[in-house]
XYZ file of N, CA and C in Angstrom:
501
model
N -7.057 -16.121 -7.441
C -6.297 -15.746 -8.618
C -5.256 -14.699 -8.235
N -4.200 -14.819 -8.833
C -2.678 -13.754 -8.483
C -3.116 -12.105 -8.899
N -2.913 -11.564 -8.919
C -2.819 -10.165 -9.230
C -1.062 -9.526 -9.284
N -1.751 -8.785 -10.818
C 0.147 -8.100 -10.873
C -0.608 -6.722 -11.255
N 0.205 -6.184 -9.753
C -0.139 -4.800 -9.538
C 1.279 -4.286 -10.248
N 0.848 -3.003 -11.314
C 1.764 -2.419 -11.812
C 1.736 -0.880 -11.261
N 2.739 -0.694 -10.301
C 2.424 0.567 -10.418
C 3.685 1.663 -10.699
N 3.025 2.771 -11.476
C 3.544 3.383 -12.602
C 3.812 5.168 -11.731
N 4.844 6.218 -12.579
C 4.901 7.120 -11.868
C 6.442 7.175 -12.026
N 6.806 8.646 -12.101
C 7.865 9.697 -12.572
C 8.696 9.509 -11.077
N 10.025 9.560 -11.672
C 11.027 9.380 -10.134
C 10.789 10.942 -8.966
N 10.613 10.236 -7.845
C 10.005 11.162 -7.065
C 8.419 11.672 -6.721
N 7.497 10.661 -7.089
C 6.292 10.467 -6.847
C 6.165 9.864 -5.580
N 6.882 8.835 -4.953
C 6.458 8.015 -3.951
C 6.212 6.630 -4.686
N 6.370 6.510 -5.840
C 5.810 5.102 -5.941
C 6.865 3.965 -5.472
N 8.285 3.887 -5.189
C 8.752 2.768 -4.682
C 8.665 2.588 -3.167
N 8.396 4.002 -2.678
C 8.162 3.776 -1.323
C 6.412 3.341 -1.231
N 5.417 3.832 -1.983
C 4.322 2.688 -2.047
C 4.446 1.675 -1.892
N 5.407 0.920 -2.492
C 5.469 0.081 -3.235
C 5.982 -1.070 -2.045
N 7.064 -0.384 -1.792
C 7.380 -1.490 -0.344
C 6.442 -1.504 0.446
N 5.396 -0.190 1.028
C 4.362 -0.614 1.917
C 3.470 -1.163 1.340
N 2.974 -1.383 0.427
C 1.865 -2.192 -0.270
C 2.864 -3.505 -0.262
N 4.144 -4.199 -0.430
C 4.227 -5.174 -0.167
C 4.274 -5.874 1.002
N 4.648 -4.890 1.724
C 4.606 -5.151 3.669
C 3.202 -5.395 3.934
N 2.024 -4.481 3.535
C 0.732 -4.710 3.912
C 0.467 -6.300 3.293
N 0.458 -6.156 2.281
C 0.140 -7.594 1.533
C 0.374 -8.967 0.900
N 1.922 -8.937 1.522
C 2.575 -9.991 1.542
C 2.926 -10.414 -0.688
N 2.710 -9.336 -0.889
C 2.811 -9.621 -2.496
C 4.757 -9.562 -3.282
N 5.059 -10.185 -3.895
C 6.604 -10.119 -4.447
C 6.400 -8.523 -4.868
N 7.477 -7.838 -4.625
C 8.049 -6.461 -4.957
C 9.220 -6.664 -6.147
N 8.942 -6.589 -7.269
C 9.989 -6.251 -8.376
C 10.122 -4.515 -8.730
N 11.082 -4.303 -8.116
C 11.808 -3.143 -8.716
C 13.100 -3.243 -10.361
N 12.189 -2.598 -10.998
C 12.561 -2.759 -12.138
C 13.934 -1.684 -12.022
N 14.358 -0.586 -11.399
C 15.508 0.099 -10.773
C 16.444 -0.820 -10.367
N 16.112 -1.745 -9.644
C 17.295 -2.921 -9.305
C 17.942 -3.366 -10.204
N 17.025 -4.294 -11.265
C 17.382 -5.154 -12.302
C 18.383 -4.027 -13.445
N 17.826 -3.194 -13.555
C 18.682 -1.925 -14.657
C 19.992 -1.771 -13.971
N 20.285 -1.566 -12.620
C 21.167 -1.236 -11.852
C 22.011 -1.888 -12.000
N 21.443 -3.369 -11.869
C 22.249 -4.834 -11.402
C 23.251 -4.950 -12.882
N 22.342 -4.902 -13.952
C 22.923 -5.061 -15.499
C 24.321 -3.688 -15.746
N 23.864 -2.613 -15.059
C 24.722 -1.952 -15.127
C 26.346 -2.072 -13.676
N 26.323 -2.934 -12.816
C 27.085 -3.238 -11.927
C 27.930 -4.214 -13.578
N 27.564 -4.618 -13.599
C 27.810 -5.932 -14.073
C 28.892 -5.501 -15.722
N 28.280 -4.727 -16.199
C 28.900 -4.175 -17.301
C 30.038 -3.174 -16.949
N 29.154 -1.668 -17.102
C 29.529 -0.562 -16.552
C 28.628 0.435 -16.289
N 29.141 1.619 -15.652
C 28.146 2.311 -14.745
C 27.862 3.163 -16.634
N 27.993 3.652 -17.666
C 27.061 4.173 -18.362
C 27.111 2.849 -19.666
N 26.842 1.706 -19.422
C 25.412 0.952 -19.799
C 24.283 1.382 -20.615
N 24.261 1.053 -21.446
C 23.208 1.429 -21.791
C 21.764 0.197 -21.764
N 21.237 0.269 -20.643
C 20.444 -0.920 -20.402
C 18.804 -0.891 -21.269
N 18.457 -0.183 -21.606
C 17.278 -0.144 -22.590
C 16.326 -0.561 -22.342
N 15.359 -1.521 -22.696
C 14.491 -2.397 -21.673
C 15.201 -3.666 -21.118
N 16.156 -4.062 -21.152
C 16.731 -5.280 -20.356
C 16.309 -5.108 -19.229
N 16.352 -3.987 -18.323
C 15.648 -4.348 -16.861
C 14.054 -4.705 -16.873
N 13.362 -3.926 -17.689
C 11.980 -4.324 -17.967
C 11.795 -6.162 -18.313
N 12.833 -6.212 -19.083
C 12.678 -7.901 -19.343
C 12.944 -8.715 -18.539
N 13.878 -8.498 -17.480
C 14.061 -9.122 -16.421
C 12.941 -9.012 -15.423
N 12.312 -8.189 -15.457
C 11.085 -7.755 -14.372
C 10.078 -8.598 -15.104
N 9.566 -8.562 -16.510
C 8.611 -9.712 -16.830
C 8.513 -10.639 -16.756
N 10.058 -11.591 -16.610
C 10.072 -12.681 -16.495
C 10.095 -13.053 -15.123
N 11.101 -12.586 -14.080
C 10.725 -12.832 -12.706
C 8.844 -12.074 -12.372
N 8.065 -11.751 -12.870
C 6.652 -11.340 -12.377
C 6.127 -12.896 -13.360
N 6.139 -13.247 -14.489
C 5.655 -14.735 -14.848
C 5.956 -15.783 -14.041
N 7.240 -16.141 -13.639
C 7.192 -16.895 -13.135
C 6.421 -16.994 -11.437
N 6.713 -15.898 -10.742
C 5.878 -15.917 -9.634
C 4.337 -15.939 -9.837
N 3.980 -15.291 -10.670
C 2.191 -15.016 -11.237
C 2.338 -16.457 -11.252
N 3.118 -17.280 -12.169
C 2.360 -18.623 -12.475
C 2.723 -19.713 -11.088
N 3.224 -19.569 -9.763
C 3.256 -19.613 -8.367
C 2.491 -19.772 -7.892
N 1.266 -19.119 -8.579
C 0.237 -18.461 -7.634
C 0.022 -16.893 -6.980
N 1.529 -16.304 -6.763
C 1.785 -15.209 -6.001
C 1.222 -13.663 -6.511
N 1.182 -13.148 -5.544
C 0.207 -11.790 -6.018
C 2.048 -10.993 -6.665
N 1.916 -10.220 -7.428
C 3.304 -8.832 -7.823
C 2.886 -7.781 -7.930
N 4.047 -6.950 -7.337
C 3.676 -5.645 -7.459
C 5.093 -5.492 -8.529
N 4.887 -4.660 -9.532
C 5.750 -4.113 -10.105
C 5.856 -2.570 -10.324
N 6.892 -2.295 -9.923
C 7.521 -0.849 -9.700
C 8.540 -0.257 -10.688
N 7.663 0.665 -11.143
C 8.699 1.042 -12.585
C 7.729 2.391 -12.970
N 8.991 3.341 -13.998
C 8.702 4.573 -14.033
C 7.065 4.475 -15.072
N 7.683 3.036 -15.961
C 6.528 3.070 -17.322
C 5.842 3.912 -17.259
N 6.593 4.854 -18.122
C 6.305 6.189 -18.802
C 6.003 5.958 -20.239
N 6.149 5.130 -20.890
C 5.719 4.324 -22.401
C 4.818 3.709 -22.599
N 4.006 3.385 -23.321
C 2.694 2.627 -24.028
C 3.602 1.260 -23.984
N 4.597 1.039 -24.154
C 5.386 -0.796 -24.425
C 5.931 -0.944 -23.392
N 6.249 -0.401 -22.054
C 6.441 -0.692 -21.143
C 5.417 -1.665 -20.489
N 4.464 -0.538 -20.473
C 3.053 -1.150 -19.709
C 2.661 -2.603 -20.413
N 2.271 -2.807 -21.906
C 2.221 -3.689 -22.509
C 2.517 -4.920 -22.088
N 4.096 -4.784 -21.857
C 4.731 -5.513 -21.326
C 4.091 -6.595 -20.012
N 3.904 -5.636 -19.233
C 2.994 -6.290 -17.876
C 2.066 -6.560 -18.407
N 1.371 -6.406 -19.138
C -0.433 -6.703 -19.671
C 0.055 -7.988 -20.426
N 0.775 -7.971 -21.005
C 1.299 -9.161 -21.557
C 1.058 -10.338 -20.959
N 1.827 -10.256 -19.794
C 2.229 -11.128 -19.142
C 1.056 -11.530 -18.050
N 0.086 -10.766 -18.093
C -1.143 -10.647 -17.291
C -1.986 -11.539 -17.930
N -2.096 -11.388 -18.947
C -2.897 -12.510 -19.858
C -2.181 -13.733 -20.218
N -0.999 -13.882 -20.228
C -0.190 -15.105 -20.477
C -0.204 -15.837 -19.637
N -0.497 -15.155 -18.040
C -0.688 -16.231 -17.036
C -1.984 -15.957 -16.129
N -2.389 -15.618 -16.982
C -4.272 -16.005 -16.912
C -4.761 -14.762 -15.305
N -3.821 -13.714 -15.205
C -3.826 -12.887 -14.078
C -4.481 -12.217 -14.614
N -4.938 -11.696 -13.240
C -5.625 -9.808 -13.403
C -4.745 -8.472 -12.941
N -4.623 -7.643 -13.687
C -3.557 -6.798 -14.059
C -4.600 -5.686 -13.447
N -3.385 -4.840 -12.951
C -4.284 -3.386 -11.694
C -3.195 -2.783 -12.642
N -3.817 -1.204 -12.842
C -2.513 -0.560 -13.100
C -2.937 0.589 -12.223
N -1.932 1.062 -11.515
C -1.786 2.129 -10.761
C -1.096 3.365 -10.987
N -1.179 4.544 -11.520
C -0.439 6.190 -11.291
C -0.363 6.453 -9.602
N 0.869 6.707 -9.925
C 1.335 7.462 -8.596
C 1.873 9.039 -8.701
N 1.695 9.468 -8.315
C 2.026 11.212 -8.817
C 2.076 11.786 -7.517
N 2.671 13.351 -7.922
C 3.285 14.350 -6.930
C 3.020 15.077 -7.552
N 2.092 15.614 -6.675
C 1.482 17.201 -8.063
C 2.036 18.239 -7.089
N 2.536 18.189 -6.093
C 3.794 19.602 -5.748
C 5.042 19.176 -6.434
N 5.145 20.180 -7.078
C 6.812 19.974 -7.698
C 8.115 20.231 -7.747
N 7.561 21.126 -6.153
C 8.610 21.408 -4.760
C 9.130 20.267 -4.230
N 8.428 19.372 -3.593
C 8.130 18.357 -3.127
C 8.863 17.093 -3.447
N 8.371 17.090 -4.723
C 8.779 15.837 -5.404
C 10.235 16.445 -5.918
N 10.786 17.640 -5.687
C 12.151 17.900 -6.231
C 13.291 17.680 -4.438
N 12.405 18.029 -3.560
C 13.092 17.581 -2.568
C 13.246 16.088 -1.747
N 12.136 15.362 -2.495
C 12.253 13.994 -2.521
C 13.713 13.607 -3.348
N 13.652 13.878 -4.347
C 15.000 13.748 -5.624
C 16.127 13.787 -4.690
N 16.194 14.741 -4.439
C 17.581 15.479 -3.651
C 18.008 14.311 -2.152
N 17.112 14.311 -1.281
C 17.032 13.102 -0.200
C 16.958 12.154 -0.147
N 16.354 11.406 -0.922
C 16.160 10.227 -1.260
C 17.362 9.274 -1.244
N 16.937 8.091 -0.462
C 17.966 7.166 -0.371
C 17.331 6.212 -1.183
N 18.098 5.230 -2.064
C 17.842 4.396 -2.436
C 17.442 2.998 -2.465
N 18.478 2.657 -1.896
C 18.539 1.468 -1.104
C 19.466 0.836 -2.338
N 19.760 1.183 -3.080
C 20.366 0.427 -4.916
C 21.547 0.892 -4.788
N 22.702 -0.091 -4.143
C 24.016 0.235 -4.575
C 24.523 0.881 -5.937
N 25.007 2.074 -6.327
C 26.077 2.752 -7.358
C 24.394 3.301 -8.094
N 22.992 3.468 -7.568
C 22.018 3.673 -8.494
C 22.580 5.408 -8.497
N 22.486 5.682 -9.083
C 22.816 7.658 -9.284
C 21.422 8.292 -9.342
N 21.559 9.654 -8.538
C 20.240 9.979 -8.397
C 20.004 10.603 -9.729
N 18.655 11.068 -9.735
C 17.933 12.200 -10.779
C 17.636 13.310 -10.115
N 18.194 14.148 -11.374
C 17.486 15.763 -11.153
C 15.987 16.099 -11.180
N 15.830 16.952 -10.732
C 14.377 17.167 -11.653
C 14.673 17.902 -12.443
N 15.580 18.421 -13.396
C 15.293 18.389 -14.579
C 15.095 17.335 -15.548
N 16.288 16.432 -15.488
C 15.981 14.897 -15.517
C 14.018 14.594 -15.674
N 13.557 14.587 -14.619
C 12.406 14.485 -14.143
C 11.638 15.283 -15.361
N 11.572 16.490 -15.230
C 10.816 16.804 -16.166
C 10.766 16.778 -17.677
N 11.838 16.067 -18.174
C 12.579 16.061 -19.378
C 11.740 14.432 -20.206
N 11.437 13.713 -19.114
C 11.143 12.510 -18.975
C 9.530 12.601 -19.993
N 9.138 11.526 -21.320
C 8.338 11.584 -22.082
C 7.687 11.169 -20.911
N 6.085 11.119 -21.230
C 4.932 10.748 -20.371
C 4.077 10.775 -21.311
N 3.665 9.342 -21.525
C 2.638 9.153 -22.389
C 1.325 8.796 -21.305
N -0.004 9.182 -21.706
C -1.206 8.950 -20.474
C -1.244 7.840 -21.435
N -1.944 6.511 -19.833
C -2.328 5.591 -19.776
C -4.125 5.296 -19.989
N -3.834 4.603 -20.827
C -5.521 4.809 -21.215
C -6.159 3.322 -20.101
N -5.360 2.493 -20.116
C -5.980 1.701 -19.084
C -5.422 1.801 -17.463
N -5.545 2.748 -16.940
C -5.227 2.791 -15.439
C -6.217 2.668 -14.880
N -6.263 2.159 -13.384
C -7.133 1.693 -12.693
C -7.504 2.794 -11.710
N -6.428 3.529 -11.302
C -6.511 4.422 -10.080
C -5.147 5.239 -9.853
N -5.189 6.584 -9.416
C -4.487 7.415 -9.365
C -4.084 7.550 -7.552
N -2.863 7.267 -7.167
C -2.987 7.877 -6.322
C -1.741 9.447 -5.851
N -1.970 10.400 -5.357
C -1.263 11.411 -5.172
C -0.787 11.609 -3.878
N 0.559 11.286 -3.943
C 1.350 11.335 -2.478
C 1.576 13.011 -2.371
N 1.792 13.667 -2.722
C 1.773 15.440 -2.425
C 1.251 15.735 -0.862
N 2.406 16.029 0.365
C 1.281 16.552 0.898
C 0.975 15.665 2.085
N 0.837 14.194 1.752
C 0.133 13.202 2.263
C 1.275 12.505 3.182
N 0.998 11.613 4.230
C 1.634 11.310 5.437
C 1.508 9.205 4.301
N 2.935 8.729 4.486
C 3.033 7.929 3.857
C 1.819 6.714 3.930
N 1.639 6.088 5.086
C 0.678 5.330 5.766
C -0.634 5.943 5.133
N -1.041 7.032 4.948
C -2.539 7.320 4.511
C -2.482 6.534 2.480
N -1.243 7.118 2.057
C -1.082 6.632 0.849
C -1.076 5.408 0.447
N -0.506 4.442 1.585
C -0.466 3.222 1.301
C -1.863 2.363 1.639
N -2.196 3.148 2.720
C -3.793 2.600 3.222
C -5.099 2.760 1.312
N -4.674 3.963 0.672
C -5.278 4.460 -0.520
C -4.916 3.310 -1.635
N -3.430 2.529 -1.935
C -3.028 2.110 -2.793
C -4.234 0.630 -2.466
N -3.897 0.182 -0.919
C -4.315 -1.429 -1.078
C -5.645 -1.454 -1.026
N -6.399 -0.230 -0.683
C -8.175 -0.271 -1.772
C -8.227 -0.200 -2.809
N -7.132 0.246 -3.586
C -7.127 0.313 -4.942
C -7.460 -0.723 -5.608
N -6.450 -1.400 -4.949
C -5.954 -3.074 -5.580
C -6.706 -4.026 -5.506
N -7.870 -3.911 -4.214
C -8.506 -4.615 -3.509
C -8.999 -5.759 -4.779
């Protein structure tokens, strides 16, 4: 059976760089929901107001691969109760089992000098502050599966942590 790993977490946690090593380890589709927002905003203009359109584009490319067969990881801040939904949605629509994952940075040194360095890889994506960052609603997830905390941690140990998660 497919698995759609969602994993969740504030810009500058580590979760897209999880996210690629959990797809390198496990051969699973990587939807960055940052792309799809990006892409909509190439396409329009750079202040867009994209809303969930990237989220919708991420549900529908994660259905159609789920119903493939293929394992997904989805990468997104889902900081909202209808974000997440969203993936759970679609978890039961195609008869998958849904992981949800927190990723966090509990130094907030850390995760502000991640902000600052951070390359993207997302043509015209504009970075965030951490004020940005902290400004950001955060609703707790009542169905998460597992927390993991990059703070600190050497990337490879984090990613070795994510794919027991998922197991």
């Amino acid at each position: 059976m497919a698995r759609l790993i969602v994993l969740s977490g504030l810009p500058g946690s580590g979760k897209s760089t999880l996210a690629k090593g959990l797809s390198d380890l496990s051969g699973a589709i990587l939807l960055r929901v940052d792309v799809f927002e990006q892409d909509l905003r190439n396409v329009n203009s750079s202040d867009f107001d994209v809303g969930a359109q990237g989220y919708q584009i991420g549900y529908d490319h994660a259905r159609r691969h789920l119903l493939e067969g293929k394992d997904v990881i989805a990468d997104a801040v889902n900081a909202v109760e209808p974000a997440r939904e969203g993936w759970r949605a679609i978890a039961q629509e195609t008869g998958t089992r849904v992981i949800e994952i927190e990723i966090v940075c509990t130094n907030e040194d850390e995760a502000a000098m991640r902000l600052r360095t951070r390359e993207t890889g997302i043509d015209g994506l504009l970075p965030i502050s951490l004020q940005e960052r902290r400004e950001r609603i955060w609703e707790p997830n009542p169905q998460i599966s597992g927390t993991v905390d990059t703070a600190g941690r050497p990337i490879a140990d984090c990613v070795d942590d994510l794919f027991h998660l998922v197991k």
